[in-house]
Structures are given as structure tokens and as C-alpha cells.
Coordinates of C-alpha atoms in Angstrom, one line a residue:
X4 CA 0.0 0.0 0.0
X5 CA 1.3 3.5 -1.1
X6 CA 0.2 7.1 0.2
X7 CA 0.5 10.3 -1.5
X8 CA -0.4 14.1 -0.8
X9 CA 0.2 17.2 -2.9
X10 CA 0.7 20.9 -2.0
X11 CA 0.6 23.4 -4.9
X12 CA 1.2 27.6 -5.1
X13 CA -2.1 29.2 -5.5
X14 CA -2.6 32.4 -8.7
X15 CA -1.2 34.2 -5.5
X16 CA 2.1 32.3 -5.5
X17 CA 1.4 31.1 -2.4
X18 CA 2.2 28.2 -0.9
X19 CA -0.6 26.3 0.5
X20 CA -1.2 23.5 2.9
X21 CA -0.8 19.8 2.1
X22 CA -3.6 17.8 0.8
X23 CA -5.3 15.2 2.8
X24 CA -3.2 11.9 1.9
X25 CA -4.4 9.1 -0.6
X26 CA -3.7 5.7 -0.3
X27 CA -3.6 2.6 -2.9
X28 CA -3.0 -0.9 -3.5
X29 CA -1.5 -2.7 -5.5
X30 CA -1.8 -6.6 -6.2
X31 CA 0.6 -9.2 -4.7
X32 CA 3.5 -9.9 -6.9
X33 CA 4.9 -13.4 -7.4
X34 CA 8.4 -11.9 -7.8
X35 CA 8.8 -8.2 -6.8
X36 CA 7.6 -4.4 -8.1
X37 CA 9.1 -1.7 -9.4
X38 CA 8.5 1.6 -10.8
X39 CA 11.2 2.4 -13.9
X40 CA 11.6 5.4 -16.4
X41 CA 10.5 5.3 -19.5
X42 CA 11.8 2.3 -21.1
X43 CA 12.0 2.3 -25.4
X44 CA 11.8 -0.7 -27.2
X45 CA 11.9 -2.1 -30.6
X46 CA 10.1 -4.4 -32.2
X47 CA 11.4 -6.2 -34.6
X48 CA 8.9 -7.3 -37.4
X49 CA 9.0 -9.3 -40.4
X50 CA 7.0 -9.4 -43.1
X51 CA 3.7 -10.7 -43.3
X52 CA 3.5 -10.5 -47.1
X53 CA 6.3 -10.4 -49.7
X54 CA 6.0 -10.8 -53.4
X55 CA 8.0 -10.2 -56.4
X56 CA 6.2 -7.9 -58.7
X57 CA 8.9 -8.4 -61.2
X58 CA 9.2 -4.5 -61.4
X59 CA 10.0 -4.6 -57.7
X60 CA 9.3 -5.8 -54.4
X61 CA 6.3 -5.3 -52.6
X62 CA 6.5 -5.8 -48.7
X63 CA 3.4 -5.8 -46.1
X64 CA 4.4 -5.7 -42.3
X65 CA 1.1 -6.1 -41.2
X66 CA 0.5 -3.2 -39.4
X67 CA 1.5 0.6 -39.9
X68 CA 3.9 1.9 -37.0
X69 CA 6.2 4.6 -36.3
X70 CA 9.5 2.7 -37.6
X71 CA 12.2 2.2 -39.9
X72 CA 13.6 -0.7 -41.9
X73 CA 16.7 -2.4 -42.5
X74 CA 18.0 -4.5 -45.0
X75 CA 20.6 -6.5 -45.8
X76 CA 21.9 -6.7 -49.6
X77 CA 25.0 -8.2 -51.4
X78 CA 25.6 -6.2 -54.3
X79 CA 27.8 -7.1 -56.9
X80 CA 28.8 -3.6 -58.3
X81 CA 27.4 -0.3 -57.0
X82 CA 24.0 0.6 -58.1
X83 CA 21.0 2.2 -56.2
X84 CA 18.0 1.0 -54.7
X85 CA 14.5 2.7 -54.9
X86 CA 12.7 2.2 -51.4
X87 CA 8.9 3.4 -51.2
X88 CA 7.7 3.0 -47.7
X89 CA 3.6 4.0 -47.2
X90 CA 0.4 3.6 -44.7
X91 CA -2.0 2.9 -47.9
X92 CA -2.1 0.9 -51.2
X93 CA -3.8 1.9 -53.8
X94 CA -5.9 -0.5 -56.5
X95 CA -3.5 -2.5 -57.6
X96 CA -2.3 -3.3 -54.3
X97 CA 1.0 -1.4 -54.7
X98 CA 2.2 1.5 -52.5
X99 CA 0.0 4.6 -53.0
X100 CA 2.5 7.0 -54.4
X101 CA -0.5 9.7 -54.3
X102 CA -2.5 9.4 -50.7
X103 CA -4.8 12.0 -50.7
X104 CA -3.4 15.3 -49.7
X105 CA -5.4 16.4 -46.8
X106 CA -5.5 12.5 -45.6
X107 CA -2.2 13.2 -43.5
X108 CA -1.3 9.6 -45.0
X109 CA 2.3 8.4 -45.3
X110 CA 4.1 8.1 -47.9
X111 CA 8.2 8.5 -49.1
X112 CA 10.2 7.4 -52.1
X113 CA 14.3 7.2 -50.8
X114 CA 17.3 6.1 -52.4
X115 CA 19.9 3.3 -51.1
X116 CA 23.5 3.5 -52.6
X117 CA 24.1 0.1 -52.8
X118 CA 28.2 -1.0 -53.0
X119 CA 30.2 -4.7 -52.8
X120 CA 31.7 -3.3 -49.8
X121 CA 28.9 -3.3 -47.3
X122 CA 25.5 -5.4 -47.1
X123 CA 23.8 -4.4 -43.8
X124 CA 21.2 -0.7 -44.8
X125 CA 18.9 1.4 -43.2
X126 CA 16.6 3.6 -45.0
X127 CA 16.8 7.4 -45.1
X128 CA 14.1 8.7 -44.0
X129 CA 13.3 12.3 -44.6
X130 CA 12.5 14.1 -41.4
X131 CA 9.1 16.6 -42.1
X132 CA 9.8 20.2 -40.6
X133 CA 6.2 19.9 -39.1
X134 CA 7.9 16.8 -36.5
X135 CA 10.9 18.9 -36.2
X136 CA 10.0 22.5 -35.7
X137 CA 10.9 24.1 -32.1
X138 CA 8.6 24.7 -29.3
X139 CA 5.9 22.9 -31.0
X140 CA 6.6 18.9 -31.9
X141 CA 8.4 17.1 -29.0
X142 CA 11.7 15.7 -30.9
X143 CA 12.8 11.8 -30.7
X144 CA 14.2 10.6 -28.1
X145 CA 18.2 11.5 -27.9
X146 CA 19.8 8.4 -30.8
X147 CA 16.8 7.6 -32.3
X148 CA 16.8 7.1 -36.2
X149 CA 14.3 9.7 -38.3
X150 CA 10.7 8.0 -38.0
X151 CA 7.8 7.5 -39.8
X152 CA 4.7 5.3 -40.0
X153 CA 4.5 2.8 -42.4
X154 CA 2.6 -0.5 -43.0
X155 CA 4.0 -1.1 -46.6
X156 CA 7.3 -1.0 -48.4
X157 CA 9.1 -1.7 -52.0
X158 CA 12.6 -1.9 -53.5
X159 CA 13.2 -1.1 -57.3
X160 CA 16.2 -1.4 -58.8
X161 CA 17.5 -4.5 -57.6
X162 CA 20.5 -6.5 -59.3
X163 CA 20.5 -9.6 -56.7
X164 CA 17.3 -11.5 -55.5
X165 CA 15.9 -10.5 -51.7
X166 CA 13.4 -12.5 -50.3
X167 CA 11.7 -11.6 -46.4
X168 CA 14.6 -12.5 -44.8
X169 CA 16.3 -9.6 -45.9
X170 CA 14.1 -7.3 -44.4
X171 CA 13.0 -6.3 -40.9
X172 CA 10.9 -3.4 -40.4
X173 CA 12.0 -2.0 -36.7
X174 CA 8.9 -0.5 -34.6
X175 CA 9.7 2.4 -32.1
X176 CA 7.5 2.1 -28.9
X177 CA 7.5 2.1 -25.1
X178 CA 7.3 -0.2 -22.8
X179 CA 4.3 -2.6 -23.2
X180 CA 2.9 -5.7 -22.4
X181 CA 0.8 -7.6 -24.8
X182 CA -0.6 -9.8 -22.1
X183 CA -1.7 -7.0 -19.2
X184 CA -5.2 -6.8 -21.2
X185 CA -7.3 -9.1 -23.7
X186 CA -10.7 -8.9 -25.4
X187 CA -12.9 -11.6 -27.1
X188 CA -16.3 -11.8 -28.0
X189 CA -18.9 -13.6 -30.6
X190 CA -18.5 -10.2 -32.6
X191 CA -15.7 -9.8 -35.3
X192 CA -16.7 -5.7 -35.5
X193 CA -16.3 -5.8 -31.7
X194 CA -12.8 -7.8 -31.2
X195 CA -11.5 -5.4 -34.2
X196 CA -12.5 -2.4 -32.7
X197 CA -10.9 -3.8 -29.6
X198 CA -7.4 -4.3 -31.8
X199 CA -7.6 -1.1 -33.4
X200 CA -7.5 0.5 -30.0
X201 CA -5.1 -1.5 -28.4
X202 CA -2.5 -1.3 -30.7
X203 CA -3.3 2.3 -31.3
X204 CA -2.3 3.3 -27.7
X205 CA 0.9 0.8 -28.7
X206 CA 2.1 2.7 -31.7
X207 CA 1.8 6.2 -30.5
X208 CA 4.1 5.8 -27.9
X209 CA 7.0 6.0 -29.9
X210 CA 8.2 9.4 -28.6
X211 CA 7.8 9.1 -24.8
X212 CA 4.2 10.8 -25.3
X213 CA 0.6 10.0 -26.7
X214 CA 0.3 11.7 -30.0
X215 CA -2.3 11.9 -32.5
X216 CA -0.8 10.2 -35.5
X217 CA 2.0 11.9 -37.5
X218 CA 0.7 15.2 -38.0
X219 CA 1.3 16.7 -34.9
X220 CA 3.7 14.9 -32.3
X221 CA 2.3 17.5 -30.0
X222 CA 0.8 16.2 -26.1
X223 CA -2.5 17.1 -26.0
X224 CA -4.6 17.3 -22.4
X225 CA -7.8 15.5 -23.8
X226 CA -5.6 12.7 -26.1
X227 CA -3.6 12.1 -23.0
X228 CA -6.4 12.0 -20.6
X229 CA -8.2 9.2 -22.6
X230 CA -5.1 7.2 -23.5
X231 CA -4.2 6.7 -20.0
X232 CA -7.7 5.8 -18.8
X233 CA -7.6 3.7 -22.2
X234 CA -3.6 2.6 -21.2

């Protein structure tokens, strides 16, 4: 059992008394407790779909998240790669090079210098002056890699066959733990809705905060407020 009081300076700037004190529980522990910072992690994904489109290849992770991706890649003489990361396909099923401009969808087109002499890549990821611009976004965490959500990915331009082993698409996030909650019913609408939330709350962790997608990675009262019930 914990107990906890607050004081706080009134519009005055006055000091004022202590609160009356709170008190809670928490559950019994097999092992021990303990309250940590913030703790990052990265998941690393693989994909769920990978084809060869002949033209390129097309990649699907799954899930969109705020990430990058690596690759590994033995070229024979140096050429360069075409990478196309994006949140949406379009009808054909490839990356949507065009999302809709007031969407605030995804999408980038980078290029990989590719050379005999190295094999292991990340892709460059353009930062967007809305994420980066002072007093206003809240920047990465200090040695994090540029970000930015993606569910789908595909490399032009390549002289030597890849197959899903030679990518891994690396998910920024804080601590969580899959198992702390779960959800099934007789609905499919329900137990989606359900994931959709879940894994919401999961993804927009990746800066230490709760933010609203990639448009703003700004803390907002109300977003936070309903995450953390929601958390």
C-alpha cells in the first residue's frame, strides 16, 4: 500500500497546505515491483506478405507503425536501390504514391546507394519540418533514427534476389505488455474495434508521449487523458 499528498502555489504564488493523503494498493506480486523510467523498445517485425512484382518488391508488415527498416543486400557492383515506404495501397495493391493530400497519410520514395563493400542498410528517412519545428513537436528521443509510419514498403532497382529475410521493419515504442489486457467476443466488428484501439495506444508511444498520429507529435490534455484511462 502507497500514500501520496500534494501541495501546490495558488494564482497568489502562495504556498498552501498539504492535501489530505491518498492511499492505494497494489496486487501481490509473485516476484517483486518496481517503478522504472520510460523504457523504449523495438520491435522487430518481419514481413507478413512479400511478393516479387517483377518491377519490384512489394513488402506488407502487417500493421503501420512509427519505424524504420533495414535490409541487408550483397551487391555485386554499386547501383542504387528505390525504397517506397507508405500507410496505404492503392488499387492494384501497390504502394499509393499519391495518398490524398489532406488525408495526412504516409508516404516517401528514398534512395539506397548500394556497393560490394557493405551489405547491412537502413533507409533514409526524410524528417518533415512539421515533427521537427521548435517549441511545438516534441523531438525523438536522444539516438533515435528519423521515423515515420508505415505498413507497406518496395525496392526497385534490384540486381540480386531478396526474399523476407532480408528485411526487418524496426517499430519504435515504449514499454508494453501484450498480455496485461485481452478482449474476445462472438462479434468480429467488436474484437477489431478492440485491436484497433489496443495497438493504437501501442504505436503512439514511440516518442515518450501519446500523440495523434503523425501530423502533430504534439501532447494534447484530452488525447492524454483518454489514453491513460484507455492505457
Amino acid at each position: 500500500t502507497y500514500y501520496w499528498k500534494v501541495r501546490i502555489w495558488d494564482e497568489e504564488n502562495r504556498l498552501v497546505d498539504y492535501s489530505k493523503a491518498q492511499k492505494f494498493t497494489t496486487g501481490q506480486s509473485d516476484s517483486y515491483i518496481i517503478s522504472t523510467e520510460n523504457k523504449f523498445e523495438i520491435t522487430k517485425i518481419k514481413p507478413l506478405k512479400f511478393e516479387n512484382k517483377k518491377e519490384f518488391y512489394f513488402i506488407d508488415f502487417g500493421k503501420a507503425a512509427f519505424a524504420t527498416m533495414d535490409f541487408t543486400y550483397q551487391a555485386k557492383t554499386p547501383h542504387t536501390l528505390t525504397i517506397r515506404v507508405g500507410e496505404m495501397v492503392d488499387d492494384k495493391g501497390n504502394v499509393n504514391r499519391t495518398p490524398p493530400a489532406k488525408s495526412n497519410i504516409r508516404y516517401q520514395e528514398l534512395k539506397v546507394d548500394v556497393t560490394p563493400r557493405q551489405s547491412t542498410y537502413r533507409i533514409p528517412i526524410q524528417t518533415d519540418e512539421r515533427n521537427t519545428r521548435p517549441n511545438q513537436a516534441i523531438p525523438l528521443p536522444k539516438g533515435f533514427p528519423p521515423l515515420v509510419p508505415f505498413r507497406y514498403a518496395e525496392i526497385e532497382g534490384a540486381q540480386e534476389t531478396i526474399t523476407a529475410e532480408n528485411v526487418e521493419q524496426l517499430a519504435f515504442h515504449t514499454f508494453w505488455d501484450e498480455h496485461a489486457s485481452s478482449f474476445e467476443s462472438d462479434n468480429d466488428i467488436l474484437n477489431q474495434v478492440w485491436d484497433l484501439c489496443k495497438y493504437s495506444i501501442k504505436a503512439t508511444t514511440f516518442n515518450g508521449l501519446y500523440v495523434d498520429g503523425d501530423r502533430e507529435r504534439i501532447p494534447y490534455e484530452a488525447d492524454a487523458y483518454l489514453n491513460q484511462l484507455s492505457h
